[in-house]
Protein backbone atom coordinates (compact mmCIF):
# COMPACT_ATOMS: atom_id res chain seq x y z
CA UNK A 1 0.00 0.00 0.00
CA UNK A 2 2.78 2.41 1.01
CA UNK A 3 4.57 1.35 -2.16
CA UNK A 4 1.54 2.25 -4.33
CA UNK A 5 0.93 5.58 -2.60
CA UNK A 6 4.61 6.49 -2.84
CA UNK A 7 4.74 5.68 -6.56
CA UNK A 8 1.51 7.56 -7.22
CA UNK A 9 2.96 10.56 -5.40
CA UNK A 10 6.12 10.34 -7.48
CA UNK A 11 4.13 10.14 -10.74
CA UNK A 12 2.04 13.12 -9.61
CA UNK A 13 5.17 15.18 -8.94
CA UNK A 14 6.86 14.15 -12.20
CA UNK A 15 3.75 14.84 -14.31
CA UNK A 16 3.27 18.24 -12.69
CA UNK A 17 6.92 19.19 -13.11
CA UNK A 18 6.94 18.02 -16.72
CA UNK A 19 4.09 20.30 -17.77
CA UNK A 20 4.29 23.22 -15.37
CA UNK A 21 7.90 23.67 -14.34
CA UNK A 22 10.31 22.37 -16.98
CA UNK A 23 8.81 24.23 -20.00
CA UNK A 24 9.42 27.52 -18.19
CA UNK A 25 12.99 26.88 -17.13
CA UNK A 26 14.45 24.48 -19.70
CA UNK A 27 17.39 25.92 -21.63
CA UNK A 28 17.33 25.68 -25.46
CA UNK A 29 13.80 24.26 -25.29
CA UNK A 30 15.07 20.74 -24.62
CA UNK A 31 13.51 19.09 -21.63
CA UNK A 32 13.43 15.56 -20.30
CA UNK A 33 10.36 13.36 -20.59
CA UNK A 34 10.08 12.63 -16.89
CA UNK A 35 7.16 10.25 -17.38
CA UNK A 36 9.17 8.22 -19.88
CA UNK A 37 12.07 8.15 -17.45
CA UNK A 38 9.69 6.85 -14.78
CA UNK A 39 8.33 4.20 -17.17
CA UNK A 40 11.87 3.10 -17.96
CA UNK A 41 12.90 2.95 -14.29
CA UNK A 42 9.73 1.17 -13.20
CA UNK A 43 9.78 -1.38 -16.03
CA UNK A 44 13.49 -2.01 -15.45
CA UNK A 45 12.85 -2.86 -11.82
CA UNK A 46 9.52 -4.67 -12.20
CA UNK A 47 9.89 -6.36 -15.62
CA UNK A 48 6.59 -7.04 -17.42
CA UNK A 49 4.58 -5.61 -14.53
CA UNK A 50 5.76 -2.27 -15.79
CA UNK A 51 3.86 -2.59 -19.06
CA UNK A 52 0.44 -1.97 -17.50
CA UNK A 53 1.78 0.97 -15.52
CA UNK A 54 3.34 2.33 -18.74
CA UNK A 55 -0.06 2.40 -20.46
CA UNK A 56 -1.61 4.19 -17.48
CA UNK A 57 1.20 6.78 -17.45
CA UNK A 58 0.81 7.34 -21.21
CA UNK A 59 -2.94 7.83 -20.90
CA UNK A 60 -2.37 10.26 -18.03
CA UNK A 61 -0.01 12.25 -20.28
CA UNK A 62 -2.60 12.29 -23.09
CA UNK A 63 -5.33 13.50 -20.76
CA UNK A 64 -3.21 16.08 -18.96
CA UNK A 65 -1.68 17.75 -21.98
CA UNK A 66 -4.46 17.45 -24.54
CA UNK A 67 -2.73 15.20 -27.06
CA UNK A 68 -4.84 12.65 -29.01
CA UNK A 69 -5.93 10.05 -26.45
CA UNK A 70 -3.93 6.86 -26.88
CA UNK A 71 -0.91 8.37 -28.65
CA UNK A 72 1.46 8.57 -25.71
CA UNK A 73 -0.20 5.48 -24.21
CA UNK A 74 0.98 3.47 -27.24
CA UNK A 75 4.45 5.04 -27.12
CA UNK A 76 4.85 4.42 -23.39
CA UNK A 77 3.44 0.89 -23.82
CA UNK A 78 6.08 0.11 -26.46
CA UNK A 79 8.84 1.57 -24.26
CA UNK A 80 7.66 -0.28 -21.14
CA UNK A 81 7.33 -3.55 -23.04
CA UNK A 82 10.84 -3.23 -24.48
CA UNK A 83 12.46 -2.44 -21.13
CA UNK A 84 10.37 -5.00 -19.21
CA UNK A 85 11.34 -7.75 -21.63
CA UNK A 86 15.09 -7.19 -21.54
CA UNK A 87 15.50 -6.03 -17.94
CA UNK A 88 15.40 -9.54 -16.41
CA UNK A 89 18.80 -10.21 -17.95
CA UNK A 90 20.46 -7.33 -16.11
CA UNK A 91 21.38 -6.56 -12.56
CA UNK A 92 18.66 -4.22 -11.43
CA UNK A 93 20.70 -2.34 -8.89
CA UNK A 94 23.23 -0.93 -11.31
CA UNK A 95 22.27 2.60 -12.27
CA UNK A 96 24.48 2.59 -15.37
CA UNK A 97 22.20 0.13 -17.20
CA UNK A 98 19.00 2.22 -17.09
CA UNK A 99 21.14 5.26 -17.89
CA UNK A 100 22.39 3.48 -21.01
CA UNK A 101 18.88 2.30 -21.86
CA UNK A 102 17.68 5.93 -21.99
CA UNK A 103 19.11 6.25 -25.50
CA UNK A 104 17.32 3.32 -27.24
CA UNK A 105 14.12 3.79 -25.23
CA UNK A 106 13.91 7.51 -26.04
CA UNK A 107 14.46 6.70 -29.72
CA UNK A 108 11.76 3.99 -29.68
CA UNK A 109 9.31 6.25 -27.80
CA UNK A 110 9.81 9.29 -30.02
CA UNK A 111 9.70 7.29 -33.27
CA UNK A 112 6.40 5.67 -32.23
CA UNK A 113 4.98 9.12 -31.45
CA UNK A 114 6.24 10.56 -34.75
CA UNK A 115 4.84 7.59 -36.69
CA UNK A 116 1.31 7.76 -35.25
CA UNK A 117 1.32 11.55 -35.28
CA UNK A 118 2.23 11.37 -38.96
CA UNK A 119 -0.73 9.04 -39.55
CA UNK A 120 -3.11 11.34 -37.67
CA UNK A 121 -1.95 14.60 -39.24
CA UNK A 122 -0.87 13.24 -42.62
CA UNK A 123 2.52 14.85 -42.14
CA UNK A 124 6.01 13.60 -42.79
CA UNK A 125 8.83 14.87 -40.64
CA UNK A 126 12.48 14.46 -41.65
CA UNK A 127 13.60 11.63 -39.36
CA UNK A 128 17.33 12.39 -39.73
CA UNK A 129 16.95 15.98 -38.52
CA UNK A 130 14.61 14.90 -35.75
CA UNK A 131 17.13 12.37 -34.49
CA UNK A 132 19.94 14.90 -34.40
CA UNK A 133 18.12 17.99 -33.16
CA UNK A 134 15.30 16.62 -31.01
CA UNK A 135 15.57 12.95 -30.08
CA UNK A 136 19.27 12.62 -29.19
CA UNK A 137 19.37 15.81 -27.06
CA UNK A 138 16.23 14.58 -25.32
CA UNK A 139 17.83 11.20 -24.68
CA UNK A 140 20.76 13.01 -23.06
CA UNK A 141 18.57 15.05 -20.71
CA UNK A 142 16.57 11.89 -19.97
CA UNK A 143 19.82 10.31 -18.80
CA UNK A 144 20.37 13.17 -16.39
CA UNK A 145 16.79 12.84 -15.10
CA UNK A 146 17.25 9.06 -14.77
CA UNK A 147 20.11 9.61 -12.32
CA UNK A 148 17.55 11.23 -10.00
CA UNK A 149 14.40 9.22 -10.75
CA UNK A 150 15.85 5.69 -10.74
CA UNK A 151 17.10 5.75 -7.12
CA UNK A 152 13.68 7.12 -6.04
CA UNK A 153 11.76 4.33 -7.82
CA UNK A 154 14.23 1.79 -6.45
CA UNK A 155 13.75 3.09 -2.91
CA UNK A 156 9.95 3.01 -3.26
CA UNK A 157 9.92 -0.56 -4.59
CA UNK A 158 9.38 -3.47 -2.18
CA UNK A 159 12.60 -5.40 -1.67
CA UNK A 160 11.04 -8.84 -2.41
CA UNK A 161 10.11 -7.72 -5.91
CA UNK A 162 13.60 -6.52 -6.69
CA UNK A 163 15.02 -10.01 -6.62
CA UNK A 164 12.07 -11.98 -7.98
CA UNK A 165 12.08 -13.21 -11.60
CA UNK A 166 15.66 -12.10 -12.19
CA UNK A 167 17.66 -14.52 -14.35
CA UNK B 1 -0.27 -7.61 -25.53
CA UNK B 2 -1.62 -7.53 -29.06
CA UNK B 3 -5.14 -7.01 -27.72
CA UNK B 4 -3.97 -4.11 -25.55
CA UNK B 5 -2.16 -2.56 -28.50
CA UNK B 6 -5.25 -2.88 -30.71
CA UNK B 7 -7.38 -1.39 -27.96
CA UNK B 8 -5.08 1.63 -27.69
CA UNK B 9 -5.02 1.97 -31.45
CA UNK B 10 -8.81 1.99 -31.54
CA UNK B 11 -8.88 4.61 -28.80
CA UNK B 12 -6.43 6.76 -30.75
CA UNK B 13 -8.40 6.46 -33.96
CA UNK B 14 -11.69 7.06 -32.17
CA UNK B 15 -10.67 10.17 -30.24
CA UNK B 16 -8.14 11.73 -32.66
CA UNK B 17 -8.17 15.34 -31.54
CA UNK B 18 -10.38 15.22 -28.46
CA UNK B 19 -13.80 15.38 -30.04
CA UNK B 20 -15.28 12.60 -27.91
CA UNK B 21 -17.35 13.88 -24.98
CA UNK B 22 -17.30 10.36 -23.48
CA UNK B 23 -13.77 11.04 -22.19
CA UNK B 24 -14.81 14.31 -20.58
CA UNK B 25 -15.57 13.00 -17.05
CA UNK B 26 -12.17 11.27 -16.87
CA UNK B 27 -10.40 14.37 -18.17
CA UNK B 28 -12.23 16.64 -15.72
CA UNK B 29 -11.38 14.30 -12.83
CA UNK B 30 -7.68 14.13 -13.68
CA UNK B 31 -7.43 17.85 -14.41
CA UNK B 32 -9.28 18.56 -11.16
CA UNK B 33 -6.54 16.74 -9.25
CA UNK B 34 -3.60 18.27 -11.12
CA UNK B 35 -4.73 21.83 -11.89
CA UNK B 36 -4.48 23.33 -8.34
CA UNK B 37 -0.86 22.20 -8.07
CA UNK B 38 -0.06 23.31 -11.64
CA UNK B 39 -1.64 26.67 -10.87
CA UNK B 40 0.36 27.07 -7.71
CA UNK B 41 3.60 26.04 -9.39
CA UNK B 42 3.31 28.33 -12.42
CA UNK B 43 2.25 31.34 -10.35
CA UNK B 44 5.24 30.70 -8.09
CA UNK B 45 7.57 30.56 -11.10
CA UNK B 46 6.33 33.83 -12.54
CA UNK B 47 6.66 35.54 -9.15
CA UNK B 48 10.27 34.37 -8.84
CA UNK B 49 10.96 35.44 -12.44
CA UNK B 50 9.38 38.88 -11.82
CA UNK B 51 11.44 39.29 -8.68
CA UNK B 52 14.71 38.56 -10.50
CA UNK B 53 13.70 40.86 -13.37
CA UNK B 54 12.97 43.64 -10.85
CA UNK B 55 16.35 43.28 -9.18
CA UNK B 56 18.17 43.20 -12.53
CA UNK B 57 16.48 46.25 -13.98
CA UNK B 58 15.85 48.56 -11.02
CA UNK B 59 17.49 51.64 -12.61
CA UNK B 60 15.70 51.06 -15.90
CA UNK B 61 12.39 50.82 -14.07
CA UNK B 62 12.89 54.24 -12.45
CA UNK B 63 13.68 55.97 -15.76
CA UNK B 64 10.89 54.06 -17.52
CA UNK B 65 8.50 55.16 -14.79
CA UNK B 66 9.35 58.82 -15.47
CA UNK B 67 8.92 58.34 -19.21
CA UNK B 68 5.61 56.51 -18.76
CA UNK B 69 4.24 59.19 -16.43
CA UNK B 70 4.89 61.77 -19.15
CA UNK B 71 3.36 59.47 -21.74
CA UNK B 72 0.23 58.87 -19.68
CA UNK B 73 -0.55 62.58 -19.57
CA UNK B 74 -0.15 62.71 -23.36
CA UNK B 75 -2.32 59.62 -23.79
CA UNK B 76 -5.08 61.29 -21.80
CA UNK B 77 -5.90 63.65 -24.63
CA UNK B 78 -5.57 60.84 -27.19
CA UNK B 79 -7.98 58.72 -25.17
CA UNK B 80 -10.58 61.48 -25.26
CA UNK B 81 -10.27 61.61 -29.05
CA UNK B 82 -10.44 57.83 -29.21
CA UNK B 83 -13.62 57.65 -27.11
CA UNK B 84 -15.19 60.34 -29.24
CA UNK B 85 -14.34 58.43 -32.42
CA UNK B 86 -15.49 55.13 -30.92
CA UNK B 87 -18.87 56.59 -30.03
CA UNK B 88 -19.17 58.11 -33.47
CA UNK B 89 -18.19 54.77 -35.05
CA UNK B 90 -20.79 52.98 -32.90
CA UNK B 91 -23.51 55.44 -33.95
CA UNK B 92 -22.60 55.03 -37.62
CA UNK B 93 -22.52 51.25 -37.29
CA UNK B 94 -25.95 51.28 -35.69
CA UNK B 95 -27.19 53.44 -38.51
CA UNK B 96 -25.82 50.94 -41.03
CA UNK B 97 -27.05 47.99 -38.95
CA UNK B 98 -23.56 46.46 -38.71
CA UNK B 99 -22.48 44.03 -36.00
CA UNK B 100 -19.31 44.84 -34.14
CA UNK B 101 -16.51 42.47 -35.10
CA UNK B 102 -15.10 42.42 -31.59
CA UNK B 103 -18.31 41.19 -30.00
CA UNK B 104 -17.73 39.12 -26.91
CA UNK B 105 -16.10 39.57 -23.55
CA UNK B 106 -12.48 38.91 -22.64
CA UNK B 107 -11.69 36.45 -19.88
CA UNK B 108 -8.10 36.54 -18.56
CA UNK B 109 -6.39 33.20 -17.93
CA UNK B 110 -2.97 31.89 -16.96
CA UNK B 111 -1.03 29.18 -18.72
CA UNK B 112 -0.53 26.45 -16.13
CA UNK B 113 0.97 23.65 -18.24
CA UNK B 114 2.50 22.96 -21.61
CA UNK B 115 2.52 19.87 -23.75
CA UNK B 116 6.17 19.04 -23.34
CA UNK B 117 6.90 16.56 -26.11
CA UNK B 118 7.47 19.23 -28.82
CA UNK B 119 5.30 17.22 -31.25
CA UNK B 120 2.18 19.28 -30.52
CA UNK B 121 1.63 22.93 -29.59
CA UNK B 122 -0.93 22.78 -26.82
CA UNK B 123 -1.04 24.65 -23.51
CA UNK B 124 -3.38 24.25 -20.55
CA UNK B 125 -5.04 27.33 -19.01
CA UNK B 126 -6.59 27.72 -15.57
CA UNK B 127 -10.12 28.42 -16.84
CA UNK B 128 -12.69 25.88 -17.89
CA UNK B 129 -16.37 25.16 -18.37
CA UNK B 130 -17.17 26.69 -14.96
CA UNK B 131 -15.98 30.03 -16.40
CA UNK B 132 -18.08 29.62 -19.53
CA UNK B 133 -15.36 28.29 -21.83
CA UNK B 134 -16.20 26.02 -24.73
CA UNK B 135 -14.23 24.45 -27.55
CA UNK B 136 -13.37 26.71 -30.53
CA UNK B 137 -13.26 29.96 -28.53
CA UNK B 138 -10.42 32.26 -29.71
CA UNK B 139 -7.51 32.96 -27.37
CA UNK B 140 -5.41 36.13 -27.62
CA UNK B 141 -2.81 38.21 -25.79
CA UNK B 142 -2.27 41.94 -26.03
CA UNK B 143 0.29 41.17 -28.78
CA UNK B 144 -2.10 39.20 -30.99
CA UNK B 145 -3.77 35.89 -31.75
CA UNK B 146 -2.65 32.84 -29.77
CA UNK B 147 -4.99 30.08 -30.93
CA UNK B 148 -8.26 28.46 -29.99
CA UNK B 149 -9.72 26.32 -27.23
CA UNK B 150 -9.29 22.70 -28.23
CA UNK B 151 -11.08 21.15 -25.31
CA UNK B 152 -12.62 22.56 -22.11
CA UNK B 153 -12.98 20.57 -18.89
CA UNK B 154 -14.64 21.81 -15.72
CA UNK B 155 -11.58 23.53 -14.27
CA UNK B 156 -9.13 23.87 -17.17
CA UNK B 157 -9.02 24.12 -20.93
CA UNK B 158 -6.49 23.11 -23.55
CA UNK B 159 -5.51 25.73 -26.10
CA UNK B 160 -4.21 24.74 -29.52
CA UNK B 161 -1.62 27.33 -30.50
CA UNK B 162 -1.26 28.75 -34.02
CA UNK B 163 2.02 26.84 -34.21
CA UNK B 164 0.28 23.45 -33.99
CA UNK B 165 0.34 21.59 -37.31
CA UNK B 166 -3.45 21.21 -37.20
CA UNK B 167 -4.06 24.95 -36.81
CA UNK B 168 -5.26 26.92 -39.84
CA UNK B 169 -6.40 30.56 -39.85
CA UNK B 170 -8.09 32.56 -42.58
CA UNK B 171 -6.12 35.83 -42.76
CA UNK B 172 -5.96 39.14 -44.63
CA UNK B 173 -2.89 41.21 -45.44
CA UNK B 174 -3.99 44.40 -43.70
CA UNK B 175 -2.66 46.91 -46.25
CA UNK B 176 -3.63 45.14 -49.48
CA UNK B 177 -6.75 43.31 -48.17
CA UNK B 178 -5.59 40.10 -49.88
CA UNK B 179 -6.84 36.88 -48.35
CA UNK B 180 -4.76 33.86 -47.44
CA UNK B 181 -4.69 30.76 -45.28
CA UNK B 182 -2.12 30.73 -42.50
CA UNK B 183 -0.65 27.51 -41.18
CA UNK B 184 2.55 25.99 -39.94
CA UNK B 185 4.94 24.33 -42.38
CA UNK B 186 6.65 21.51 -40.53
CA UNK B 187 10.35 21.03 -40.90
CA UNK B 188 10.92 24.69 -41.76
CA UNK B 189 11.32 26.16 -38.30
CA UNK B 190 14.35 28.17 -39.36
CA UNK B 191 12.14 30.23 -41.69
CA UNK B 192 10.01 32.57 -39.55
CA UNK B 193 9.04 29.81 -37.15
CA UNK B 194 7.51 27.90 -40.06
CA UNK B 195 4.33 30.02 -40.38
CA UNK B 196 3.24 30.55 -43.96
CA UNK B 197 0.24 32.30 -45.48
CA UNK B 198 -0.74 30.59 -48.72
CA UNK B 199 -3.38 31.13 -51.45
CA UNK B 200 -2.55 34.83 -51.87
CA UNK B 201 -3.51 36.09 -55.32
CA UNK B 202 -0.56 36.46 -57.76
CA UNK B 203 -1.29 40.15 -58.50
CA UNK B 204 -1.12 41.06 -54.79
CA UNK B 205 1.55 43.65 -53.95
CA UNK B 206 2.11 42.23 -50.47
CA UNK B 207 5.42 43.43 -49.05
CA UNK B 208 7.67 42.54 -46.14
CA UNK B 209 6.51 44.11 -42.84
CA UNK B 210 2.86 44.13 -43.95
CA UNK B 211 0.61 43.26 -41.01
CA UNK B 212 -1.38 40.03 -41.18
CA UNK B 213 -4.78 39.98 -39.44
CA UNK B 214 -7.64 37.51 -39.12
CA UNK B 215 -10.26 37.76 -41.85
CA UNK B 216 -13.18 36.56 -39.72
CA UNK B 217 -14.19 34.24 -42.52
CA UNK B 218 -13.46 30.92 -40.82
CA UNK B 219 -16.08 31.45 -38.15
CA UNK B 220 -13.77 30.78 -35.20
CA UNK B 221 -11.64 33.91 -35.02
CA UNK B 222 -13.24 37.39 -35.15
CA UNK B 223 -12.08 39.77 -37.84
CA UNK B 224 -9.15 42.09 -37.24
CA UNK B 225 -7.04 40.22 -34.67
CA UNK B 226 -3.35 40.77 -35.33
CA UNK B 227 -1.57 37.53 -36.26
CA UNK B 228 1.89 38.71 -37.29
CA UNK B 229 3.84 40.44 -40.00
CA UNK B 230 5.12 39.36 -43.40
CA UNK B 231 8.81 38.51 -43.54
CA UNK B 232 9.25 37.36 -47.10
CA UNK B 233 7.14 36.52 -50.15
CA UNK B 234 7.51 33.74 -52.68
CA UNK B 235 5.52 31.99 -55.39
CA UNK B 236 3.81 28.75 -54.46
CA UNK B 237 5.08 25.46 -55.88
CA UNK B 238 3.06 25.78 -59.10
CA UNK B 239 3.74 29.49 -59.59
CA UNK B 240 0.03 30.30 -59.70
CA UNK B 241 -0.36 31.95 -56.30
CA UNK B 242 1.82 33.76 -53.79
CA UNK B 243 2.81 32.65 -50.33
CA UNK B 244 4.19 34.73 -47.49
CA UNK B 245 6.31 33.67 -44.54
CA UNK B 246 4.83 35.28 -41.45
CA UNK B 247 6.49 36.10 -38.15
CA UNK B 248 3.88 35.61 -35.41
CA UNK B 249 3.09 38.63 -33.23
CA UNK B 250 2.98 36.46 -30.13
CA UNK B 251 6.09 34.92 -28.60
CA UNK B 252 4.72 31.41 -28.07
CA UNK B 253 7.72 30.31 -26.03
CA UNK B 254 7.00 32.91 -23.35
CA UNK B 255 3.25 32.55 -23.08
CA UNK B 256 2.08 33.16 -19.51
CA UNK B 257 -1.09 35.26 -19.50
CA UNK B 258 -3.77 35.01 -22.20
CA UNK B 259 -7.34 36.17 -22.78
CA UNK B 260 -10.21 34.07 -24.05
CA UNK B 261 -12.80 35.79 -26.22
CA UNK B 262 -16.15 34.53 -25.02
CA UNK B 263 -18.32 35.04 -28.05
CA UNK B 264 -22.07 35.19 -28.02
CA UNK B 265 -23.45 32.19 -29.86
CA UNK B 266 -26.10 34.32 -31.62
CA UNK B 267 -23.31 36.37 -33.19
CA UNK B 268 -21.55 33.38 -34.76
CA UNK B 269 -21.15 33.44 -38.46
CA UNK B 270 -22.81 30.90 -40.64
CA UNK B 271 -20.84 28.35 -42.64
CA UNK B 272 -18.13 28.42 -40.02
CA UNK B 273 -15.14 26.15 -39.53
CA UNK B 274 -14.04 25.80 -43.13
CA UNK B 275 -10.99 28.07 -43.13
CA UNK B 276 -10.15 28.32 -39.41
CA UNK B 277 -9.10 25.09 -37.72
Coordinates of C-alpha atoms in Angstrom, one line a residue, chain B residues 40 44 58 66 75 87 92-93 95 100 136 141 153 171 173 187 195 205 213 215 217 235 238 243 260 271 273:
Chain B
X40 CA 0.4 27.1 -7.7
X44 CA 5.2 30.7 -8.1
X58 CA 15.8 48.6 -11.0
X66 CA 9.3 58.8 -15.5
X75 CA -2.3 59.6 -23.8
X87 CA -18.9 56.6 -30.0
X92 CA -22.6 55.0 -37.6
X93 CA -22.5 51.2 -37.3
X95 CA -27.2 53.4 -38.5
X100 CA -19.3 44.8 -34.1
X136 CA -13.4 26.7 -30.5
X141 CA -2.8 38.2 -25.8
X153 CA -13.0 20.6 -18.9
X171 CA -6.1 35.8 -42.8
X173 CA -2.9 41.2 -45.4
X187 CA 10.4 21.0 -40.9
X195 CA 4.3 30.0 -40.4
X205 CA 1.6 43.7 -53.9
X213 CA -4.8 40.0 -39.4
X215 CA -10.3 37.8 -41.8
X217 CA -14.2 34.2 -42.5
X235 CA 5.5 32.0 -55.4
X238 CA 3.1 25.8 -59.1
X243 CA 2.8 32.7 -50.3
X260 CA -10.2 34.1 -24.1
X271 CA -20.8 28.4 -42.6
X273 CA -15.1 26.2 -39.5

